[in-house]
Short mmCIF file of C-alpha atoms in Angstrom, two decimals:
data_model
loop_
_atom_site.label_atom_id
_atom_site.label_comp_id
_atom_site.label_asym_id
_atom_site.label_seq_id
_atom_site.Cartn_x
_atom_site.Cartn_y
_atom_site.Cartn_z
CA GLU X 19 -36.34 52.45 105.55
CA ILE X 20 -33.01 51.70 107.19
CA VAL X 21 -32.72 53.20 110.67
CA MET X 22 -29.28 54.36 111.79
CA THR X 23 -28.77 54.56 115.56
CA GLN X 24 -25.77 56.31 117.06
CA SER X 25 -24.35 56.02 120.54
CA PRO X 26 -23.64 57.69 122.81
CA ALA X 27 -25.62 60.87 122.24
CA THR X 28 -22.87 62.84 123.96
CA LEU X 29 -19.26 61.86 124.52
CA SER X 30 -17.19 63.80 127.01
CA VAL X 31 -13.46 63.56 126.36
CA SER X 32 -10.31 65.56 126.90
CA PRO X 33 -7.86 66.75 124.23
CA GLY X 34 -5.37 64.02 123.42
CA GLU X 35 -7.74 61.23 124.43
CA ARG X 36 -9.21 58.59 122.13
CA ALA X 37 -12.88 58.84 121.14
CA THR X 38 -14.96 55.93 119.92
CA LEU X 39 -18.34 56.62 118.30
CA SER X 40 -20.77 53.86 117.38
CA CYS X 41 -23.40 53.54 114.70
CA ARG X 42 -25.81 50.64 114.21
CA ALA X 43 -27.95 49.95 111.15
CA SER X 44 -31.36 48.28 111.37
CA GLN X 45 -30.34 45.84 108.61
CA SER X 46 -27.10 44.74 107.00
CA ILE X 47 -25.66 47.44 104.76
CA ALA X 48 -22.23 45.96 103.98
CA THR X 49 -19.77 48.86 104.45
CA ASN X 50 -21.93 51.52 102.81
CA VAL X 51 -21.64 54.05 105.62
CA ALA X 52 -20.32 57.59 105.62
CA TRP X 53 -19.40 59.79 108.58
CA TYR X 54 -19.84 63.55 108.60
CA GLN X 55 -18.57 66.17 111.04
CA GLN X 56 -20.55 69.30 111.83
CA ARG X 57 -18.93 72.05 113.83
CA PRO X 58 -21.20 74.67 115.47
CA GLY X 59 -22.66 77.06 112.92
CA GLN X 60 -21.10 75.23 110.00
CA ALA X 61 -22.28 72.89 107.27
CA PRO X 62 -21.58 69.18 107.58
CA ARG X 63 -18.31 67.92 106.15
CA LEU X 64 -17.60 64.45 104.77
CA LEU X 65 -14.97 62.71 106.88
CA ILE X 66 -14.69 59.08 105.95
CA TYR X 67 -16.67 56.32 104.26
CA GLY X 68 -16.79 52.71 103.09
CA ALA X 69 -14.77 50.72 105.58
CA SER X 70 -13.12 47.65 104.10
CA ALA X 71 -10.38 45.12 104.85
CA THR X 72 -7.90 47.39 103.10
CA GLY X 73 -8.99 50.43 105.03
CA SER X 74 -11.52 53.17 104.66
CA ASN X 75 -11.68 56.20 102.44
CA ARG X 76 -10.87 59.48 104.11
CA ALA X 77 -12.10 62.61 102.38
CA THR X 78 -9.59 65.14 101.11
CA GLY X 79 -7.79 66.90 103.93
CA VAL X 80 -9.08 64.64 106.71
CA PRO X 81 -6.24 63.71 109.05
CA ALA X 82 -5.17 60.14 109.68
CA ARG X 83 -6.32 60.25 113.30
CA PHE X 84 -9.84 59.55 111.98
CA SER X 85 -10.51 55.89 111.21
CA PHE X 86 -13.57 53.81 110.49
CA SER X 87 -14.29 50.14 110.98
CA GLY X 88 -17.17 47.74 110.82
CA SER X 89 -19.46 46.02 108.37
CA GLY X 90 -22.98 44.65 108.29
CA THR X 91 -24.82 46.47 111.03
CA GLU X 92 -22.15 47.71 113.42
CA PHE X 93 -19.79 50.57 112.65
CA THR X 94 -17.26 52.60 114.60
CA LEU X 95 -15.61 55.97 114.04
CA THR X 96 -12.43 56.37 116.06
CA ILE X 97 -10.55 59.60 116.67
CA SER X 98 -7.18 58.50 117.97
CA SER X 99 -6.07 61.68 119.73
CA LEU X 100 -8.63 64.43 119.99
CA GLN X 101 -7.64 67.90 118.90
CA SER X 102 -9.54 71.07 119.79
CA GLU X 103 -11.01 71.29 116.28
CA ASP X 104 -12.53 67.80 116.63
CA PHE X 105 -15.14 68.89 119.16
CA ALA X 106 -18.25 68.74 117.02
CA VAL X 107 -21.29 66.64 116.19
CA TYR X 108 -20.72 63.49 114.13
CA TYR X 109 -23.34 61.81 111.97
CA CYS X 110 -23.30 58.43 110.29
CA GLN X 111 -25.31 57.90 107.10
CA HIS X 112 -26.04 54.84 105.00
CA TYR X 113 -25.85 54.77 101.22
CA TYR X 114 -26.83 51.15 100.69
CA ASN X 115 -28.85 50.21 97.63
CA PHE X 116 -31.71 52.71 97.34
CA PRO X 117 -32.99 55.83 99.06
CA PRO X 118 -34.07 57.11 101.45
CA TRP X 119 -30.55 57.77 102.67
CA THR X 120 -30.88 58.06 106.43
CA PHE X 121 -28.64 59.62 109.04
CA GLY X 122 -28.10 58.73 112.66
CA GLN X 123 -29.25 61.24 115.23
CA GLY X 124 -25.67 62.38 115.88
CA THR X 125 -23.03 62.09 118.59
CA LYS X 126 -21.81 65.30 120.17
CA VAL X 127 -18.16 65.16 121.17
CA GLU X 128 -17.53 67.68 123.90
CA PHE X 129 -14.81 68.59 126.32
CA GLU Q 28 -12.09 74.75 94.78
CA VAL Q 29 -15.60 73.36 94.96
CA GLN Q 30 -18.13 75.97 95.97
CA LEU Q 31 -21.87 75.58 96.51
CA MET Q 32 -23.99 78.62 97.32
CA GLU Q 33 -27.65 78.27 98.26
CA SER Q 34 -30.13 81.12 97.89
CA GLY Q 35 -33.86 81.70 97.96
CA GLY Q 36 -34.59 80.93 101.59
CA GLY Q 37 -36.92 83.04 103.68
CA LEU Q 38 -40.11 83.28 105.71
CA VAL Q 39 -43.32 81.99 104.17
CA GLN Q 40 -46.76 81.07 105.44
CA PRO Q 41 -48.09 77.53 105.52
CA GLY Q 42 -49.36 76.44 102.12
CA GLU Q 43 -47.12 78.82 100.21
CA SER Q 44 -44.27 78.00 97.82
CA LEU Q 45 -40.58 78.77 97.67
CA ARG Q 46 -37.77 77.88 95.26
CA LEU Q 47 -34.23 77.31 96.45
CA SER Q 48 -31.25 77.60 94.15
CA CYS Q 49 -27.74 76.24 94.53
CA ALA Q 50 -25.03 77.79 92.37
CA ALA Q 51 -22.08 75.45 91.84
CA SER Q 52 -18.52 76.18 90.80
CA GLY Q 53 -15.08 74.60 90.88
CA PHE Q 54 -16.07 71.23 89.40
CA ALA Q 55 -17.75 69.74 86.33
CA PHE Q 56 -21.32 70.24 87.54
CA SER Q 57 -22.92 68.29 84.69
CA SER Q 58 -20.90 65.18 85.60
CA TYR Q 59 -22.16 64.74 89.15
CA ALA Q 60 -25.39 63.97 90.90
CA MET Q 61 -26.59 66.48 93.47
CA THR Q 62 -28.53 66.25 96.71
CA TRP Q 63 -30.60 68.34 99.10
CA VAL Q 64 -30.36 67.69 102.85
CA ARG Q 65 -32.17 69.67 105.52
CA GLN Q 66 -31.71 70.28 109.22
CA ALA Q 67 -34.53 71.52 111.43
CA PRO Q 68 -33.47 73.93 114.19
CA GLY Q 69 -31.49 72.04 116.82
CA LYS Q 70 -32.07 68.70 115.10
CA GLY Q 71 -30.18 66.22 112.98
CA LEU Q 72 -29.77 65.80 109.24
CA GLU Q 73 -32.55 64.61 106.93
CA TRP Q 74 -32.01 63.66 103.29
CA VAL Q 75 -34.63 65.39 101.14
CA SER Q 76 -33.95 64.72 97.46
CA GLY Q 77 -31.38 63.65 94.91
CA ILE Q 78 -30.95 64.11 91.18
CA SER Q 79 -28.64 62.39 88.71
CA ASP Q 80 -26.08 64.21 86.61
CA SER Q 81 -28.36 64.55 83.60
CA GLY Q 82 -31.47 65.23 85.65
CA GLY Q 83 -33.05 62.11 84.26
CA SER Q 84 -33.43 60.40 87.63
CA THR Q 85 -34.82 62.02 90.75
CA TYR Q 86 -35.46 60.70 94.25
CA TYR Q 87 -37.44 62.07 97.19
CA ALA Q 88 -37.98 61.44 100.87
CA ASP Q 89 -41.53 60.37 101.64
CA SER Q 90 -41.97 63.50 103.76
CA VAL Q 91 -41.69 65.75 100.69
CA LYS Q 92 -42.82 63.51 97.84
CA GLY Q 93 -45.54 65.17 95.78
CA ARG Q 94 -44.77 68.62 97.22
CA PHE Q 95 -41.11 69.22 96.36
CA THR Q 96 -39.46 69.00 92.94
CA VAL Q 97 -35.72 68.86 92.34
CA SER Q 98 -34.27 70.01 89.03
CA ARG Q 99 -31.04 71.27 87.57
CA ASP Q 100 -29.83 73.48 84.75
CA ASN Q 101 -26.45 72.19 83.68
CA SER Q 102 -25.94 75.15 81.36
CA LYS Q 103 -26.13 77.43 84.40
CA ASN Q 104 -24.39 75.09 86.90
CA THR Q 105 -27.40 75.47 89.15
CA LEU Q 106 -29.49 73.07 91.22
CA TYR Q 107 -33.05 73.89 92.27
CA LEU Q 108 -35.59 72.75 94.82
CA GLN Q 109 -39.16 73.86 94.20
CA MET Q 110 -41.10 73.58 97.45
CA ASN Q 111 -44.90 73.75 97.32
CA SER Q 112 -47.58 73.39 99.98
CA LEU Q 113 -45.06 74.21 102.68
CA ARG Q 114 -45.74 73.12 106.23
CA ALA Q 115 -44.40 74.23 109.60
CA GLU Q 116 -42.41 70.98 109.79
CA ASP Q 117 -40.50 71.98 106.64
CA THR Q 118 -38.78 74.73 108.63
CA ALA Q 119 -35.08 73.97 108.38
CA VAL Q 120 -31.73 74.93 106.95
CA TYR Q 121 -31.54 73.40 103.49
CA TYR Q 122 -28.12 72.31 102.29
CA CYS Q 123 -27.21 71.39 98.75
CA ALA Q 124 -24.45 68.84 98.44
CA LYS Q 125 -22.40 67.38 95.63
CA ASP Q 126 -22.53 63.61 95.20
CA SER Q 127 -19.36 61.61 94.71
CA GLY Q 128 -20.77 60.06 91.52
CA LYS Q 129 -23.21 60.51 88.67
CA ILE Q 130 -26.32 58.52 89.42
CA ALA Q 131 -27.47 59.69 92.87
CA LEU Q 132 -27.42 56.13 94.11
CA ARG Q 133 -24.96 54.55 96.57
CA GLU Q 134 -22.83 57.71 96.70
CA VAL Q 135 -21.61 59.96 99.47
CA PHE Q 136 -22.01 63.70 99.75
CA ASP Q 137 -18.50 65.04 99.44
CA PHE Q 138 -19.03 68.81 99.38
CA TRP Q 139 -21.74 70.90 101.04
CA GLY Q 140 -22.99 74.45 100.76
CA GLN Q 141 -23.49 76.70 103.77
CA GLY Q 142 -27.25 76.30 103.70
CA ALA Q 143 -30.37 78.42 103.28
CA LEU Q 144 -32.89 78.90 106.07
CA VAL Q 145 -36.52 78.28 105.26
CA THR Q 146 -39.06 79.26 107.90
CA VAL Q 147 -42.70 78.31 107.52
CA SER Q 148 -44.86 80.19 109.98
#
C-alpha cells in the first residue's frame, strides 16, 4: 500500500497570501496524484490532478490560482493568492497502478 | 449537471447489514466507473470500493473485503454498496463518486455526492 503523507497538518495564512501544501508518497508514483478540497460540512471536490511538464489538469470551474507540481514522490499544491472560499481541508490522493487508492491525512488551511 | 444522491444510511447494531444506494443523473452513468469513499467522524478520507462501468470489475479496501459488496444497475443509473457484518469502525459518512474513466483504475474522482451517514453502535 502506498502511504501519502501531507504537511503541514495546519497552515495559517491570511487572505491574499500564497499557500504551499506538500504531499509525499512512500514510493514513486509518477504524476498520478489528485488534490481535493473539502469545505466544512461539504463533500470533497476535485481540484487538480496529474502534474506534468505541460501543466496540470484543473477540474471544471477551478480557478487558475490553484497549481500543482511535482513527480515521483514529492508533490506540491500552491494557492497563489488565498481567497476566503479557499479556507478548507485539502487532501492528496494517489491513483498509480492499482488500488488501494490512498489519501493523505489532510492539510487544513485556516486564517 | 452531474448529480449523485446517496441514501440508505442509518443507525445499526454491530453485526447487522445495511445497503447504500447512489442515484446518478446528468451524465452517461453506464459509461463511467464509480467509487465509494468514506470519512469517519472528524477524520480523513478512506477509499472503500470501486466498480467498472459494466460492473465486471470490482475492487475493495482490505478493511471491507469479504464484508462489503459493490454493484450497479445501469438500467436504473444506481450504484449500491451492500455492507454486512458491520463494525463500530465502519461508522462514517459514505460518499459515492464518479470516476473520470471507465475501468476504475488510475482514474480520479471528479464528482461526489453529499454523503450518507452510517452509524454502527
